[in-house]
XYZ file of N, CA and C in Angstrom:
573
model
N 73.929 -36.042 92.734
C 74.776 -37.177 92.956
C 76.015 -36.691 93.696
N 76.400 -37.410 94.721
C 77.556 -37.028 95.528
C 78.813 -37.599 94.919
N 79.849 -36.833 94.992
C 81.150 -37.297 94.496
C 81.835 -38.089 95.596
N 82.424 -39.186 95.215
C 83.142 -40.025 96.171
C 84.610 -39.968 95.806
N 85.430 -39.758 96.789
C 86.870 -39.690 96.522
C 87.647 -39.893 97.806
N 88.923 -39.982 97.651
C 89.809 -40.164 98.812
C 90.721 -38.961 98.911
N 90.902 -38.517 100.103
C 91.820 -37.419 100.353
C 93.016 -38.000 101.104
N 94.184 -37.789 100.591
C 95.390 -38.280 101.248
C 95.956 -37.147 102.086
N 96.054 -37.395 103.368
C 96.589 -36.401 104.289
C 97.895 -36.947 104.855
N 98.966 -36.168 104.798
C 100.207 -36.652 105.376
C 100.021 -36.971 106.850
N 100.702 -37.966 107.299
C 100.583 -38.385 108.693
C 101.039 -37.268 109.627
N 100.213 -37.005 110.617
C 100.585 -36.018 111.620
C 100.987 -36.713 112.920
N 100.927 -38.038 112.904
C 101.343 -38.800 114.069
C 102.861 -38.961 113.995
N 103.580 -38.485 114.987
C 105.030 -38.581 114.917
C 105.499 -40.027 115.032
N 106.569 -40.351 114.312
C 107.142 -41.688 114.375
C 107.823 -41.894 115.725
N 108.158 -43.145 116.007
C 108.875 -43.446 117.248
C 110.191 -42.678 117.289
N 110.897 -42.613 116.156
C 112.163 -41.868 116.101
C 111.925 -40.392 116.383
N 110.865 -39.817 115.786
C 110.561 -38.399 116.032
C 110.315 -38.135 117.513
N 109.552 -39.023 118.153
C 109.257 -38.857 119.578
C 110.536 -39.022 120.413
N 111.371 -39.997 120.037
C 112.626 -40.220 120.773
C 113.552 -39.020 120.635
N 113.632 -38.451 119.440
C 114.501 -37.290 119.232
C 113.966 -36.079 119.986
N 112.650 -35.907 120.008
C 112.053 -34.771 120.718
C 112.279 -34.873 122.224
N 112.322 -36.087 122.749
C 112.500 -36.287 124.191
C 113.975 -36.408 124.598
N 114.876 -36.426 123.624
C 116.298 -36.631 123.876
C 116.869 -35.520 124.766
N 117.812 -35.874 125.642
C 118.474 -34.904 126.502
C 119.983 -35.100 126.447
N 120.711 -34.033 126.737
C 122.175 -34.123 126.742
C 122.694 -34.900 127.940
N 121.887 -34.986 129.001
C 122.285 -35.690 130.223
C 121.529 -37.010 130.332
N 122.251 -38.116 130.434
C 121.582 -39.414 130.525
C 121.144 -39.742 131.945
N 120.226 -40.664 132.036
C 119.847 -41.287 133.294
C 120.470 -42.683 133.259
N 121.285 -42.995 134.252
C 121.922 -44.305 134.305
C 120.889 -45.358 134.703
N 120.922 -46.484 134.015
C 120.038 -47.593 134.331
C 120.848 -48.713 134.974
N 120.229 -49.428 135.879
C 120.882 -50.596 136.453
C 120.792 -51.741 135.451
N 121.637 -52.728 135.637
C 121.600 -53.892 134.749
C 120.229 -54.571 134.760
N 119.609 -54.792 135.927
C 118.274 -55.401 135.903
C 117.226 -54.554 135.155
N 117.310 -53.222 135.257
C 116.368 -52.357 134.537
C 116.512 -52.510 133.024
N 117.723 -52.743 132.566
C 117.972 -52.797 131.126
C 117.988 -54.220 130.574
N 117.776 -55.219 131.413
C 117.856 -56.609 130.965
C 116.871 -56.957 129.849
N 115.597 -56.511 129.888
C 114.707 -56.837 128.763
C 115.254 -56.343 127.422
N 115.788 -55.128 127.389
C 116.370 -54.622 126.144
C 117.635 -55.398 125.790
N 118.449 -55.751 126.772
C 119.655 -56.540 126.509
C 119.294 -57.882 125.890
N 118.222 -58.493 126.356
C 117.785 -59.767 125.788
C 117.305 -59.579 124.358
N 116.595 -58.471 124.081
C 116.177 -58.179 122.712
C 117.387 -57.904 121.837
N 118.385 -57.220 122.390
C 119.621 -56.950 121.652
C 120.299 -58.254 121.267
N 120.340 -59.204 122.191
C 120.954 -60.498 121.897
C 120.198 -61.208 120.771
N 118.863 -61.164 120.792
C 118.075 -61.778 119.722
C 118.308 -61.055 118.404
N 118.340 -59.721 118.455
C 118.518 -58.891 117.266
C 119.875 -59.161 116.606
N 120.875 -59.455 117.415
C 122.233 -59.616 116.892
C 122.649 -61.078 116.739
N 121.669 -61.975 116.597
C 122.029 -63.335 116.247
C 121.725 -64.390 117.289
N 121.038 -64.041 118.350
C 120.641 -65.046 119.326
C 121.569 -65.138 120.511
N 121.303 -66.123 121.341
C 122.077 -66.309 122.557
C 121.377 -65.668 123.735
N 121.795 -66.047 124.916
C 121.200 -65.493 126.111
C 122.165 -64.546 126.787
N 121.622 -63.574 127.480
C 122.420 -62.644 128.274
C 121.774 -62.532 129.648
N 122.580 -62.163 130.613
C 122.096 -61.941 131.968
C 122.391 -60.499 132.358
N 121.909 -60.086 133.515
C 122.186 -58.733 134.000
C 123.692 -58.501 134.128
N 124.453 -59.543 134.448
C 125.912 -59.407 134.579
C 126.580 -59.079 133.250
N 125.912 -59.337 132.127
C 126.472 -59.038 130.805
C 126.291 -57.585 130.395
N 125.418 -56.842 131.090
C 125.183 -55.429 130.769
C 126.321 -54.611 131.361
N 127.101 -53.954 130.507
C 128.266 -53.185 130.946
C 127.889 -51.758 131.342
N 127.064 -51.113 130.547
C 126.574 -49.767 130.850
C 125.267 -49.584 130.091
N 124.310 -48.915 130.736
C 123.022 -48.650 130.102
C 122.555 -47.268 130.516
N 122.002 -46.537 129.549
C 121.517 -45.185 129.820
C 120.194 -44.968 129.112
N 119.426 -43.998 129.650
C 118.197 -43.568 129.005
C 118.291 -42.068 128.810
N 117.923 -41.628 127.633
C 117.824 -40.203 127.299
C 116.419 -39.998 126.769
N 115.564 -39.384 127.586
C 114.163 -39.263 127.200
C 113.522 -40.629 127.197
N 113.012 -41.060 126.048
C 112.369 -42.368 125.961
C 113.267 -43.414 125.312
N 114.479 -43.043 124.932
C 115.380 -43.966 124.238
C 116.429 -44.520 125.191
N 116.838 -45.747 124.923
C 117.829 -46.434 125.745
C 118.984 -46.883 124.869
N 120.183 -46.777 125.402
C 121.388 -47.297 124.747
C 122.119 -48.147 125.768
N 122.653 -49.263 125.308
C 123.408 -50.097 126.231
C 124.576 -50.768 125.533
N 125.560 -51.099 126.352
C 126.680 -51.937 125.930
C 126.556 -53.233 126.698
N 126.704 -54.353 125.999
C 126.657 -55.613 126.690
C 127.667 -56.585 126.119
N 128.085 -57.477 126.986
C 128.984 -58.554 126.577
C 128.103 -59.661 126.034
N 128.318 -59.994 124.777
C 127.547 -61.048 124.121
C 128.534 -62.053 123.552
N 128.823 -63.069 124.345
C 129.802 -64.074 123.915
C 131.156 -63.430 123.733
N 131.757 -63.559 122.540
C 133.088 -63.005 122.315
C 133.096 -61.540 121.881
N 131.950 -60.864 121.990
C 131.825 -59.501 121.476
C 131.221 -58.577 122.519
N 131.649 -57.316 122.499
C 130.936 -56.262 123.207
C 130.059 -55.598 122.157
N 128.745 -55.589 122.391
C 127.788 -55.048 121.435
C 127.142 -53.799 122.008
N 126.727 -52.914 121.117
C 126.029 -51.688 121.493
C 124.666 -51.733 120.820
N 123.606 -51.448 121.583
C 122.256 -51.432 121.036
C 121.564 -50.138 121.420
N 120.711 -49.663 120.519
C 119.911 -48.465 120.756
C 118.447 -48.823 120.515
N 117.579 -48.360 121.400
C 116.144 -48.550 121.262
C 115.465 -47.205 121.470
N 114.581 -46.826 120.558
C 113.877 -45.558 120.703
C 112.660 -45.678 121.605
N 112.157 -46.892 121.803
C 110.982 -47.060 122.660
C 111.288 -47.884 123.906
N 112.548 -48.155 124.155
C 113.016 -48.927 125.310
C 112.506 -50.361 125.321
N 111.995 -50.820 124.182
C 111.494 -52.184 124.098
C 112.087 -52.965 122.936
N 112.306 -52.306 121.806
C 112.816 -53.027 120.640
C 114.024 -52.291 120.068
N 114.969 -53.059 119.602
C 116.241 -52.532 119.124
C 116.081 -51.933 117.728
N 116.625 -50.720 117.526
C 116.638 -50.104 116.204
C 118.034 -50.075 115.615
N 119.051 -50.273 116.431
C 120.419 -50.268 115.930
C 121.308 -51.156 116.777
N 122.198 -51.885 116.120
C 123.135 -52.779 116.787
C 124.491 -52.612 116.129
N 125.544 -52.569 116.930
C 126.910 -52.481 116.404
C 127.839 -53.305 117.285
N 128.805 -53.955 116.658
C 129.872 -54.610 117.413
C 130.855 -53.523 117.818
N 131.247 -53.513 119.089
C 132.129 -52.476 119.615
C 133.561 -52.984 119.767
N 133.721 -54.159 120.364
C 135.060 -54.694 120.631
C 134.965 -56.206 120.794
N 136.115 -56.848 120.692
C 136.199 -58.285 120.945
C 136.525 -58.510 122.414
N 135.899 -59.515 123.003
C 136.124 -59.871 124.400
C 137.168 -60.952 124.450
N 138.097 -60.966 125.370
C 138.273 -59.986 126.438
C 138.919 -58.708 125.903
N 138.673 -57.613 126.573
C 139.209 -56.322 126.162
C 140.270 -55.873 127.152
N 141.197 -55.093 126.648
C 142.196 -54.466 127.521
C 141.718 -53.049 127.807
N 141.604 -52.718 129.075
C 141.170 -51.368 129.428
C 142.392 -50.467 129.561
N 142.259 -49.220 129.098
C 143.372 -48.284 129.229
C 143.581 -47.899 130.691
N 144.687 -47.264 130.942
C 144.975 -46.787 132.298
C 144.992 -45.265 132.308
N 145.036 -44.700 133.509
C 145.166 -43.250 133.663
C 144.012 -42.488 133.065
N 144.338 -41.441 132.312
C 143.335 -40.538 131.714
C 143.017 -40.889 130.267
N 143.359 -42.065 129.853
C 143.196 -42.468 128.459
C 141.759 -42.893 128.169
N 141.299 -42.535 126.977
C 140.012 -42.972 126.464
C 140.264 -43.647 125.120
N 139.690 -44.815 124.927
C 139.760 -45.508 123.637
C 138.358 -45.496 123.046
N 138.198 -44.833 121.900
C 136.904 -44.806 121.216
C 136.859 -46.010 120.285
N 136.006 -46.975 120.616
C 135.868 -48.175 119.804
C 134.816 -48.012 118.724
N 133.867 -47.104 118.930
C 132.778 -46.914 117.981
C 132.402 -45.443 117.951
N 132.387 -44.861 116.771
C 131.863 -43.512 116.538
C 131.193 -43.597 115.186
N 129.864 -43.571 115.180
C 129.138 -43.927 113.970
C 127.834 -43.146 113.880
N 127.274 -43.113 112.680
C 125.951 -42.541 112.449
C 125.096 -43.561 111.726
N 123.802 -43.518 111.988
C 122.835 -44.433 111.374
C 121.672 -43.615 110.840
N 121.050 -44.093 109.777
C 119.900 -43.415 109.210
C 120.307 -42.222 108.363
N 119.295 -41.475 107.932
C 119.570 -40.296 107.106
C 118.520 -39.230 107.367
N 118.874 -38.018 107.030
C 117.948 -36.906 107.199
C 117.476 -36.745 108.626
N 116.178 -36.561 108.798
C 115.597 -36.355 110.116
C 115.594 -37.587 111.000
N 115.890 -38.764 110.419
C 115.935 -39.998 111.199
C 117.354 -40.404 111.574
N 118.350 -39.580 111.283
C 119.748 -39.942 111.558
C 120.074 -39.760 113.033
N 120.888 -40.668 113.557
C 121.420 -40.510 114.905
C 122.856 -41.001 114.925
N 123.638 -40.441 115.849
C 125.041 -40.803 116.009
C 125.254 -41.417 117.375
N 126.313 -42.196 117.488
C 126.619 -42.817 118.766
C 128.122 -43.006 118.928
N 128.517 -43.104 120.193
C 129.910 -43.312 120.554
C 129.945 -44.370 121.653
N 130.983 -45.201 121.623
C 131.187 -46.195 122.674
C 132.680 -46.456 122.777
N 133.122 -46.767 123.979
C 134.531 -47.052 124.149
C 134.879 -47.379 125.583
N 136.175 -47.306 125.856
C 136.712 -47.678 127.167
C 137.459 -46.498 127.765
N 137.457 -46.414 129.091
C 138.123 -45.305 129.770
C 139.086 -45.846 130.823
N 140.143 -45.064 131.071
C 141.103 -45.402 132.110
C 140.550 -45.125 133.491
N 141.243 -45.619 134.509
C 140.761 -45.524 135.883
C 140.781 -44.114 136.456
N 141.456 -43.165 135.809
C 141.458 -41.779 136.276
C 140.407 -40.915 135.574
N 139.612 -41.500 134.685
C 138.599 -40.746 133.945
C 137.292 -40.778 134.724
N 136.760 -39.586 135.022
C 135.485 -39.500 135.749
C 134.303 -39.256 134.824
N 134.533 -38.543 133.716
C 133.446 -38.287 132.772
C 134.030 -37.921 131.409
N 133.175 -38.049 130.393
C 133.561 -37.751 129.015
C 132.415 -36.970 128.382
N 132.759 -35.888 127.687
C 131.775 -35.095 126.956
C 132.110 -35.110 125.477
N 131.084 -35.147 124.645
C 131.243 -35.020 123.195
C 130.728 -33.636 122.831
N 131.558 -32.834 122.179
C 131.150 -31.504 121.739
C 130.846 -31.602 120.245
N 129.570 -31.472 119.914
C 129.114 -31.616 118.534
C 129.522 -30.425 117.679
N 129.359 -30.569 116.373
C 129.649 -29.471 115.424
C 128.937 -28.196 115.827
N 127.709 -28.321 116.329
C 126.898 -27.160 116.700
C 127.394 -26.499 117.982
N 128.306 -27.169 118.707
C 128.764 -26.672 119.994
C 128.019 -27.291 121.167
N 126.941 -28.001 120.878
C 126.174 -28.669 121.936
C 127.046 -29.742 122.592
N 126.977 -29.824 123.920
C 127.764 -30.800 124.683
C 126.872 -31.972 125.073
N 127.293 -33.177 124.700
C 126.596 -34.408 125.050
C 127.423 -35.086 126.136
N 126.817 -35.308 127.292
C 127.507 -35.952 128.401
C 127.373 -37.466 128.249
N 128.508 -38.146 128.106
C 128.495 -39.602 127.938
C 128.243 -40.287 129.273
N 127.717 -41.484 129.196
C 127.609 -42.328 130.382
C 128.949 -43.028 130.560
N 129.494 -42.954 131.770
C 130.749 -43.634 132.087
C 130.482 -44.532 133.285
N 130.749 -45.836 133.099
C 130.526 -46.790 134.186
C 131.434 -47.999 133.995
N 132.090 -48.405 135.063
C 132.914 -49.621 135.057
C 133.867 -49.667 133.865
N 134.543 -48.550 133.608
C 135.569 -48.436 132.566
C 135.013 -48.448 131.142
N 133.705 -48.154 130.972
C 133.096 -48.066 129.647
C 132.420 -46.714 129.493
N 132.289 -46.254 128.246
C 131.548 -45.023 127.961
C 130.613 -45.267 126.802
N 129.505 -44.546 126.808
C 128.568 -44.609 125.702
C 127.703 -43.348 125.688
N 127.246 -42.965 124.505
C 126.306 -41.850 124.332
C 125.724 -41.928 122.926
N 124.546 -41.345 122.749
C 123.960 -41.201 121.417
C 123.298 -39.833 121.341
N 123.079 -39.351 120.122
C 122.419 -38.059 119.926
C 121.793 -38.018 118.534
N 120.725 -37.250 118.363
C 120.115 -37.098 117.044
C 121.071 -36.371 116.096
N 121.072 -36.762 114.842
C 121.910 -36.131 113.822
C 123.018 -37.055 113.363
N 123.645 -36.673 112.260
C 124.674 -37.522 111.662
C 126.083 -36.955 111.834
N 126.351 -36.281 112.950
C 127.658 -35.673 113.227
C 128.824 -36.632 113.040
N 128.649 -37.875 113.430
C 129.767 -38.820 113.431
C 130.257 -39.149 112.040
N 129.501 -38.767 110.992
C 129.988 -38.990 109.630
C 131.115 -38.030 109.278
N 131.180 -36.898 109.952
C 132.234 -35.908 109.736
C 132.773 -35.502 111.097
N 133.757 -36.259 111.597
C 134.245 -36.043 112.954
C 135.187 -34.859 113.071
N 135.653 -34.304 111.959
C 136.684 -33.271 112.051
C 136.335 -32.094 112.950
N 135.085 -31.587 112.976
C 134.808 -30.471 113.880
C 134.409 -30.900 115.289
N 134.268 -32.208 115.535
C 133.845 -32.672 116.857
C 135.022 -32.733 117.817
N 134.720 -32.512 119.086
C 135.739 -32.584 120.140
C 135.270 -33.547 121.213
N 136.221 -34.169 121.885
C 135.938 -35.024 123.024
C 136.697 -34.463 124.209
N 135.982 -34.218 125.305
C 136.578 -33.652 126.512
C 136.615 -34.755 127.566
N 137.817 -35.018 128.073
C 138.025 -36.059 129.074
C 138.281 -35.376 130.414
N 137.479 -35.713 131.435
C 137.615 -35.156 132.778
C 138.253 -36.209 133.682
N 139.237 -35.786 134.485
C 139.994 -36.713 135.325
C 139.655 -36.547 136.801
N 140.084 -37.520 137.591
C 139.800 -37.528 139.035
C 140.372 -36.318 139.753
N 141.466 -35.729 139.236
C 142.066 -34.568 139.904
C 141.429 -33.248 139.477
N 140.354 -33.312 138.675
C 139.658 -32.115 138.242
C 140.150 -31.562 136.920
N 141.251 -32.091 136.406
C 141.782 -31.622 135.122
C 140.897 -32.109 133.975
N 140.901 -31.354 132.874
C 140.166 -31.735 131.668
C 141.084 -31.553 130.470
N 140.989 -32.458 129.511
C 141.757 -32.371 128.274
C 140.791 -32.499 127.113
N 141.000 -31.697 126.076
C 140.142 -31.705 124.905
C 140.917 -32.248 123.718
N 140.275 -33.144 122.974
C 140.873 -33.766 121.812
C 139.930 -33.669 120.631
N 140.490 -33.604 119.421
C 139.678 -33.730 118.228
C 139.179 -35.171 118.170
N 137.979 -35.386 117.663
C 137.388 -36.713 117.667
C 138.178 -37.712 116.822
N 139.033 -37.220 115.933
C 139.788 -38.143 115.079
C 141.260 -38.248 115.501
N 141.628 -37.850 116.710
C 143.000 -37.996 117.177
C 143.059 -38.917 118.380
N 144.210 -39.530 118.652
C 144.314 -40.427 119.805
C 144.031 -39.675 121.120
N 143.319 -40.333 122.008
C 142.939 -39.718 123.269
C 143.763 -40.333 124.394
N 144.707 -39.576 124.942
C 145.467 -40.093 126.084
C 146.043 -38.947 126.881
């Protein structure tokens, strides 16, 4: 007589988050507003409805297979992250519209946050930059440098891990049009 039983084998198929983290890069690929519009529309549905157009997309980037964008949604600037570039896994309110943009070399961090836990945790940053800012880098606890997307006076970036829960060892490097760079602790005013 044959024995019948079930063998439980842990899943060896990586989750969408695992694949997104494995494909993640420190350097983003900038997306145009039309390229990111399907995700922006999903972001609008995810965050309570309403319609958005390509003109509402403020900045959008792809790192590997994941996309992050900032969009104007009615009276709010919202940030959305998608690990598969099709459906939103995280949404945050960044600022109230209309916003005042800083001038010069100033950076205003409106959002520095972490989501998830353990191997599924990711951190993100979003904010506004002055007209003399050409780029912004986030230096993680590990020393790894994450290059933020900067476009039309906005910045955004995301990375695997929960660094943003403890900002004290993180640094933000602001690069200016004249080639100068200034480094700030993530929890101090940036100007």
